[in-house]
Backbone as a printed PyTorch tensor [residue, N CA C, xyz], in Angstrom:
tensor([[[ 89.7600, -13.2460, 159.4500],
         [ 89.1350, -12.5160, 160.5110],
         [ 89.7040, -11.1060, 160.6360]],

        [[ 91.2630, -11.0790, 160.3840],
         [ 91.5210,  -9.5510, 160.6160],
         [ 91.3180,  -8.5640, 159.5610]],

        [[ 90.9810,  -9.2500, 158.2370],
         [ 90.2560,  -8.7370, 157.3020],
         [ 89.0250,  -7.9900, 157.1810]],

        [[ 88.2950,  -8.9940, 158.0140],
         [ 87.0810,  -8.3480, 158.2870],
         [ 87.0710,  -7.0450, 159.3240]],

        [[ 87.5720,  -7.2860, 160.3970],
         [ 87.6080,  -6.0670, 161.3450],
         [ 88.5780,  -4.8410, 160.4120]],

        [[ 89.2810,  -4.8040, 159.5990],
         [ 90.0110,  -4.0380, 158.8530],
         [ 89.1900,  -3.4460, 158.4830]],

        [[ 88.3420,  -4.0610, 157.2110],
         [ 87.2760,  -3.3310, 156.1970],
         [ 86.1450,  -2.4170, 157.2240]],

        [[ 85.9550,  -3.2530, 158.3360],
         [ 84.9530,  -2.8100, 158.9220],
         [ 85.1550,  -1.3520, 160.0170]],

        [[ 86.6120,  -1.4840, 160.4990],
         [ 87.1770,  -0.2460, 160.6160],
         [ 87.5710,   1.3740, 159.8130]],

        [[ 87.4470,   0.3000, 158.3170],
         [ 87.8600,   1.2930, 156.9870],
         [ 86.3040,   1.8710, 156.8790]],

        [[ 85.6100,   1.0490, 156.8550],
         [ 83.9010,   1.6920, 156.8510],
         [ 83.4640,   2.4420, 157.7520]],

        [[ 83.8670,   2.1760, 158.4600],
         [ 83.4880,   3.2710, 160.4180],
         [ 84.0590,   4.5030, 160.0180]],

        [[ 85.3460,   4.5380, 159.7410],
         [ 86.2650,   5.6990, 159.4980],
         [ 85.4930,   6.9790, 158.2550]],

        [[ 84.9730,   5.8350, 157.1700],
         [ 84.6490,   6.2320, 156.2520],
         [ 83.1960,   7.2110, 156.6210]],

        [[ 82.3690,   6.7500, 156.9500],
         [ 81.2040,   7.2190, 157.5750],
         [ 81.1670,   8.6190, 158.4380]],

        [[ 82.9360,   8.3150, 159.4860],
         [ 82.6630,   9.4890, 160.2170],
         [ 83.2840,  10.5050, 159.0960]],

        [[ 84.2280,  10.6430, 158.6430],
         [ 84.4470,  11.7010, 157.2810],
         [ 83.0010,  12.0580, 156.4300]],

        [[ 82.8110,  11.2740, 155.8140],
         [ 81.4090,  11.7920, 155.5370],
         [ 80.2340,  12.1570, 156.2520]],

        [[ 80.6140,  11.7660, 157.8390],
         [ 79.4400,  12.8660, 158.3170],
         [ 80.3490,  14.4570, 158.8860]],

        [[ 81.4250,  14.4210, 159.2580],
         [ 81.9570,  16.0280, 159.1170],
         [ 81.7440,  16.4430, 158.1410]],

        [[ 82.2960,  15.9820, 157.1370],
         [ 81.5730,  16.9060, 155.4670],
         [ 80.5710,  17.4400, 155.5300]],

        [[ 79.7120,  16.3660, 155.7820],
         [ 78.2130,  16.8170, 155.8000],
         [ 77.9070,  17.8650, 157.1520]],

        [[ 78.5800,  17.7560, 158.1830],
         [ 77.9370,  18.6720, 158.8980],
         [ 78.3430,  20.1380, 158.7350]],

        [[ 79.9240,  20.0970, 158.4890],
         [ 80.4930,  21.4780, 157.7740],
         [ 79.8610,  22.4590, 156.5750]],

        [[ 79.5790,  21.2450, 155.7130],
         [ 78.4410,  21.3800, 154.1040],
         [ 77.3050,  22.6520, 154.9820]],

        [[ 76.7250,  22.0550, 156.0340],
         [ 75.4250,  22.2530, 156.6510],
         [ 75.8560,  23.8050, 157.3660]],

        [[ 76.6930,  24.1060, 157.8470],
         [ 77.3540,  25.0060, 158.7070],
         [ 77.5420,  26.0250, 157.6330]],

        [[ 78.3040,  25.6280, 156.5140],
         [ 78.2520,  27.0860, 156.0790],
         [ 77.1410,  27.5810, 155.4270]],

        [[ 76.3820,  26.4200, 154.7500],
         [ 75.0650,  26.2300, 153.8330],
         [ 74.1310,  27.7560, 155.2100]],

        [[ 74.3730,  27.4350, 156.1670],
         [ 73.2050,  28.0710, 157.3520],
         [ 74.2390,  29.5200, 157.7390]],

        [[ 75.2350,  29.6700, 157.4000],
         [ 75.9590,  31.1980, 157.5940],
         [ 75.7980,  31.8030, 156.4860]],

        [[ 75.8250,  31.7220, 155.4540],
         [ 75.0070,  32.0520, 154.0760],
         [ 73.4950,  32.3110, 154.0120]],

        [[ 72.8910,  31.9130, 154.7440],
         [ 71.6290,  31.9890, 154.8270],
         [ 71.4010,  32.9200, 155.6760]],

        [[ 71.9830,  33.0190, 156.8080],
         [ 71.7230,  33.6380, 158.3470],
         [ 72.7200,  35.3870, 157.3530]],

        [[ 73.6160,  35.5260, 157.1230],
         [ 73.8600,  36.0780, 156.0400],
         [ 72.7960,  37.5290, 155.3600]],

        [[ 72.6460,  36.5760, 154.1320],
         [ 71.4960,  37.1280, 153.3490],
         [ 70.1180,  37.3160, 154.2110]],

        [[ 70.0030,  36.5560, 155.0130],
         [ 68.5580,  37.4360, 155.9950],
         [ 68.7100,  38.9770, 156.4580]],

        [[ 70.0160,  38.4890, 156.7040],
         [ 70.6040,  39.9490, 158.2370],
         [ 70.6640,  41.4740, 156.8050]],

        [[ 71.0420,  41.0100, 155.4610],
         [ 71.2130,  41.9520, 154.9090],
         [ 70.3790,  42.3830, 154.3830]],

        [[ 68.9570,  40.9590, 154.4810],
         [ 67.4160,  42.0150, 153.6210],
         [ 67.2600,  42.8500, 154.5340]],

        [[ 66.6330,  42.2480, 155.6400],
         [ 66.1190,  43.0610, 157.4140],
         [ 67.0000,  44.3510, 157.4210]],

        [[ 68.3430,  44.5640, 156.9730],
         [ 68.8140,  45.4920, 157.5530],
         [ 68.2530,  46.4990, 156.4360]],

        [[ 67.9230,  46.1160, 154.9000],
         [ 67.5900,  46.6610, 153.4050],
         [ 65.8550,  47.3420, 154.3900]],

        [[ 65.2350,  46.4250, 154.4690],
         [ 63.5640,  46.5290, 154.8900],
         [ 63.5720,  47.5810, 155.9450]],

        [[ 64.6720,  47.9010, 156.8690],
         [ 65.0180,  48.6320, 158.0440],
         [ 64.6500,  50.0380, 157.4880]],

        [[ 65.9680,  49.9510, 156.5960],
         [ 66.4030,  51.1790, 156.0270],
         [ 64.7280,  51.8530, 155.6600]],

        [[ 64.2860,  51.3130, 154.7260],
         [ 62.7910,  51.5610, 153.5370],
         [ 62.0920,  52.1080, 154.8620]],

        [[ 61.7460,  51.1750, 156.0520],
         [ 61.0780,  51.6880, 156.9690],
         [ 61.1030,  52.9520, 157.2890]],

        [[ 62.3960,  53.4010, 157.8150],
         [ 62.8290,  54.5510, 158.1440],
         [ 62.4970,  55.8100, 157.2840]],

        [[ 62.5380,  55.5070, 156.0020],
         [ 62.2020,  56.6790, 154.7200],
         [ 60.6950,  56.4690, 155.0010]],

        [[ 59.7980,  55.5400, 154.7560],
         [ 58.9180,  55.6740, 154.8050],
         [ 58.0190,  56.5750, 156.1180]],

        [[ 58.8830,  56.3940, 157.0160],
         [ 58.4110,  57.3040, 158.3150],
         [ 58.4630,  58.5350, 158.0080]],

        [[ 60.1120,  58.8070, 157.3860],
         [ 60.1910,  60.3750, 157.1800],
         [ 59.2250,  60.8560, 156.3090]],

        [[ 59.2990,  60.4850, 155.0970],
         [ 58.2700,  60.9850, 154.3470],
         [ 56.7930,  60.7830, 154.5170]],

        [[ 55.9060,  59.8250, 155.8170],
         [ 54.6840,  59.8870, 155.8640],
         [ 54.7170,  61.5170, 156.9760]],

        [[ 55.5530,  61.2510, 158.0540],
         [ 55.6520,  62.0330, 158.1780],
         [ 55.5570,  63.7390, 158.0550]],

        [[ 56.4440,  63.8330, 156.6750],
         [ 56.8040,  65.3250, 156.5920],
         [ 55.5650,  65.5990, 155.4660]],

        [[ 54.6770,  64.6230, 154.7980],
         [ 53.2260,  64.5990, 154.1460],
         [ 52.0960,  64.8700, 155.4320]],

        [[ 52.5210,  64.3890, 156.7720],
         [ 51.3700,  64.9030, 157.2750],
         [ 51.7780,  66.4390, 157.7150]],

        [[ 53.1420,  66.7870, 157.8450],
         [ 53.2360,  68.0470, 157.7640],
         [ 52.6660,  68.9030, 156.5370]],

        [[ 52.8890,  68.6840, 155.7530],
         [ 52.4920,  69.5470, 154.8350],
         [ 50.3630,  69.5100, 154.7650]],

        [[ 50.1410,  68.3710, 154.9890],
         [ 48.2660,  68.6020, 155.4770],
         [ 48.0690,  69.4370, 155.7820]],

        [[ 48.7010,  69.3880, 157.3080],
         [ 48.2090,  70.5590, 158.2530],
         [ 48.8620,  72.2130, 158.6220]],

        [[ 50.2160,  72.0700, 158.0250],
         [ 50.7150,  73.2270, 157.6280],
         [ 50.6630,  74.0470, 156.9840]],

        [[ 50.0460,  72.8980, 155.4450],
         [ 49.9540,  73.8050, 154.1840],
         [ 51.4880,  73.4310, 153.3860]],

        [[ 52.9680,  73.0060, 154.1960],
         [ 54.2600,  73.4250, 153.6550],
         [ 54.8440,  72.0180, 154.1430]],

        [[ 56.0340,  71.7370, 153.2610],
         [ 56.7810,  70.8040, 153.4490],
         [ 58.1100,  71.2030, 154.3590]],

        [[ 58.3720,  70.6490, 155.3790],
         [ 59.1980,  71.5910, 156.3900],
         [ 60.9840,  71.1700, 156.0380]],

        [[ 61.3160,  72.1140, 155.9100],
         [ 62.5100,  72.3570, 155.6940],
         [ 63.7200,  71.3320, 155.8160]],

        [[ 63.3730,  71.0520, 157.2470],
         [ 64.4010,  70.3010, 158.0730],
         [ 64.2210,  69.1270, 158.1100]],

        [[ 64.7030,  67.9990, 158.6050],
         [ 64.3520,  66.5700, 159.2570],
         [ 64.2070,  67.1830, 160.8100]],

        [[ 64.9900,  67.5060, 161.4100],
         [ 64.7210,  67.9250, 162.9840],
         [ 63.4910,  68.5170, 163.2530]],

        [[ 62.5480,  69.1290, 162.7180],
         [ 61.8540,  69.9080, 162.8460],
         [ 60.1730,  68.6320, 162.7160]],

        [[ 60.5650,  67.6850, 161.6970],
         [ 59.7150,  66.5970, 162.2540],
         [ 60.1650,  66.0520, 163.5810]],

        [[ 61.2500,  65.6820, 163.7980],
         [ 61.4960,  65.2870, 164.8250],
         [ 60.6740,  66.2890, 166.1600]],

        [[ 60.9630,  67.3250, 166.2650],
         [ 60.9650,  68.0780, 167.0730],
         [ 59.4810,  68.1860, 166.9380]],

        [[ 58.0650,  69.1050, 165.9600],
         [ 57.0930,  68.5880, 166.1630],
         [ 56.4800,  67.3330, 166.0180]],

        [[ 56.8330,  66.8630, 165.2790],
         [ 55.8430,  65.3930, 164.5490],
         [ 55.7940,  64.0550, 165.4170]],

        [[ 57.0070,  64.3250, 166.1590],
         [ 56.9910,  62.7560, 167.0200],
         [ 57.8250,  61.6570, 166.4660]],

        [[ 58.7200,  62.2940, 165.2350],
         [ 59.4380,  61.2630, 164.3620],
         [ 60.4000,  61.5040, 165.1760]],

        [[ 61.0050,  59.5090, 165.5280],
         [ 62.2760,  59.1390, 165.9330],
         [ 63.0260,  58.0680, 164.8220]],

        [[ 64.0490,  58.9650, 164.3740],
         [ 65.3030,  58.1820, 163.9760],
         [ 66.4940,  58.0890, 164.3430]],

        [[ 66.6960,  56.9050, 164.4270],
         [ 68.2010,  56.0730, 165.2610],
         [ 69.2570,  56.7110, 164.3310]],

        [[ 70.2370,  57.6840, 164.7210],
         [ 71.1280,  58.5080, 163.7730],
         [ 72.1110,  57.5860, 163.9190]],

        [[ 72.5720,  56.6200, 164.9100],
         [ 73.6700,  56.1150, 165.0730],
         [ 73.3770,  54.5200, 164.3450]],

        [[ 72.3430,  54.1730, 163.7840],
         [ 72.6800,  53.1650, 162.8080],
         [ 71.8130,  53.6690, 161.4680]],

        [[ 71.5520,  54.9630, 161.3170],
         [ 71.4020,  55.0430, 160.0980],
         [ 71.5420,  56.6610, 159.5900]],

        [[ 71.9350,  56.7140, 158.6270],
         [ 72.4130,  58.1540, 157.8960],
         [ 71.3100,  58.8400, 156.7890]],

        [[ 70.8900,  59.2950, 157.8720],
         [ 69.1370,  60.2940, 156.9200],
         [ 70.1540,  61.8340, 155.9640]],

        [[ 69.4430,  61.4730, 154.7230],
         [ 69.8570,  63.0100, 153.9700],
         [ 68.4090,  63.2140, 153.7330]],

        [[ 67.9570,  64.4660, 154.1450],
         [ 66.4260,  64.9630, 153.9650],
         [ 67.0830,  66.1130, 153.5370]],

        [[ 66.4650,  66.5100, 151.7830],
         [ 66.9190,  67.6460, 150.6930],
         [ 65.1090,  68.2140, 150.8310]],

        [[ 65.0040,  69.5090, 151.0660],
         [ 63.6660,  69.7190, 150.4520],
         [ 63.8480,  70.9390, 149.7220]],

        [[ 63.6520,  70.5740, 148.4460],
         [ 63.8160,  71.5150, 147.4010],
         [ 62.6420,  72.9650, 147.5460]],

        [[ 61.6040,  73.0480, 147.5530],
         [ 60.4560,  74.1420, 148.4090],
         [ 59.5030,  73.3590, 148.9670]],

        [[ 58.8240,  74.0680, 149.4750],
         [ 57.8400,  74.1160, 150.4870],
         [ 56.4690,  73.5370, 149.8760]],

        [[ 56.4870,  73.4460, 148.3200],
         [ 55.5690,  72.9540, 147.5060],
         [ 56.0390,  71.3890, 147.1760]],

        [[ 56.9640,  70.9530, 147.4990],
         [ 57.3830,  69.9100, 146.2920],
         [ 58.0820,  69.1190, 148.1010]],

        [[ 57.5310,  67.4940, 147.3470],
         [ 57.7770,  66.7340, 148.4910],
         [ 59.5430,  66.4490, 149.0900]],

        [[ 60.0110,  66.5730, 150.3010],
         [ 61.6940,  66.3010, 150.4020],
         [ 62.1470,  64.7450, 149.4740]],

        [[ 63.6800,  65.3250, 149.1250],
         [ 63.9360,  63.9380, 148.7180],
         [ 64.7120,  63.4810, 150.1020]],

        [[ 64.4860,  62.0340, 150.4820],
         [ 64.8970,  61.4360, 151.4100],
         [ 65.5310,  60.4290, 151.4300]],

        [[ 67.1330,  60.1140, 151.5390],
         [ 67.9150,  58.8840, 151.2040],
         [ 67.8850,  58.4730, 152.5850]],

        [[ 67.4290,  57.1390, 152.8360],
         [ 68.5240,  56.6010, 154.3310],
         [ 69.1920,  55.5590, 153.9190]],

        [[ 70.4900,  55.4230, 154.6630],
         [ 71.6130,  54.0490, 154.4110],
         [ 72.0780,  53.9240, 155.8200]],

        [[ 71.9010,  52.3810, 156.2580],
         [ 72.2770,  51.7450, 157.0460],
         [ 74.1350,  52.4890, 157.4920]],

        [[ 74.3790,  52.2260, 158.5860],
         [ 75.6670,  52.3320, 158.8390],
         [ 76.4240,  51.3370, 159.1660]]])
């Protein structure tokens, strides 16, 4: 009889170890995941942001005729808002003919 409650204690024991494993397994399996989301979204963020500037400084040049110099200067006419404090715009515009080059990177 105390055999039996032994084994059957050794099996209980056994079960709960293999379910912490498994729930730990599961825990990091989902911070890895949660992870790699946060770093596409923040990738897709970034693209967004260029893509503004440059639809942007293309509709400047429509109606101007010229590709404008500055990034502020969309800002200031165009209605373009970018968040400077989570992301780092370099707007190069080589002339007034030729489209800006525009890097953004997350901060």
């Amino acid at each position: 009889m105390i055999h039996g409650k032994t084994a059957q204690m050794q099996q209980r024991r056994t079960q709960r170890v293999v379910a912490v494993i498994a729930a730990v397994v599961l825990a990091v399996l989902l911070w890895f995941a949660w992870d790699m989301t946060s770093a596409q979204t923040e990738a897709q963020s970034a693209a967004s942001v260029r893509t503004a500037v440059l639809d942007a400084a293309m509709q400047c040049a429509a109606v101007e005729g010229a590709y404008p110099a500055r990034l502020s200067y969309l800002e200031e006419h165009y209605g373009l808002i970018v968040n400077h404090q989570d992301y780092a715009v370099t707007y190069e515009a080589f002339a007034s003919n030729v489209p800006p080059s525009v890097v953004v990177v997350p901060r």
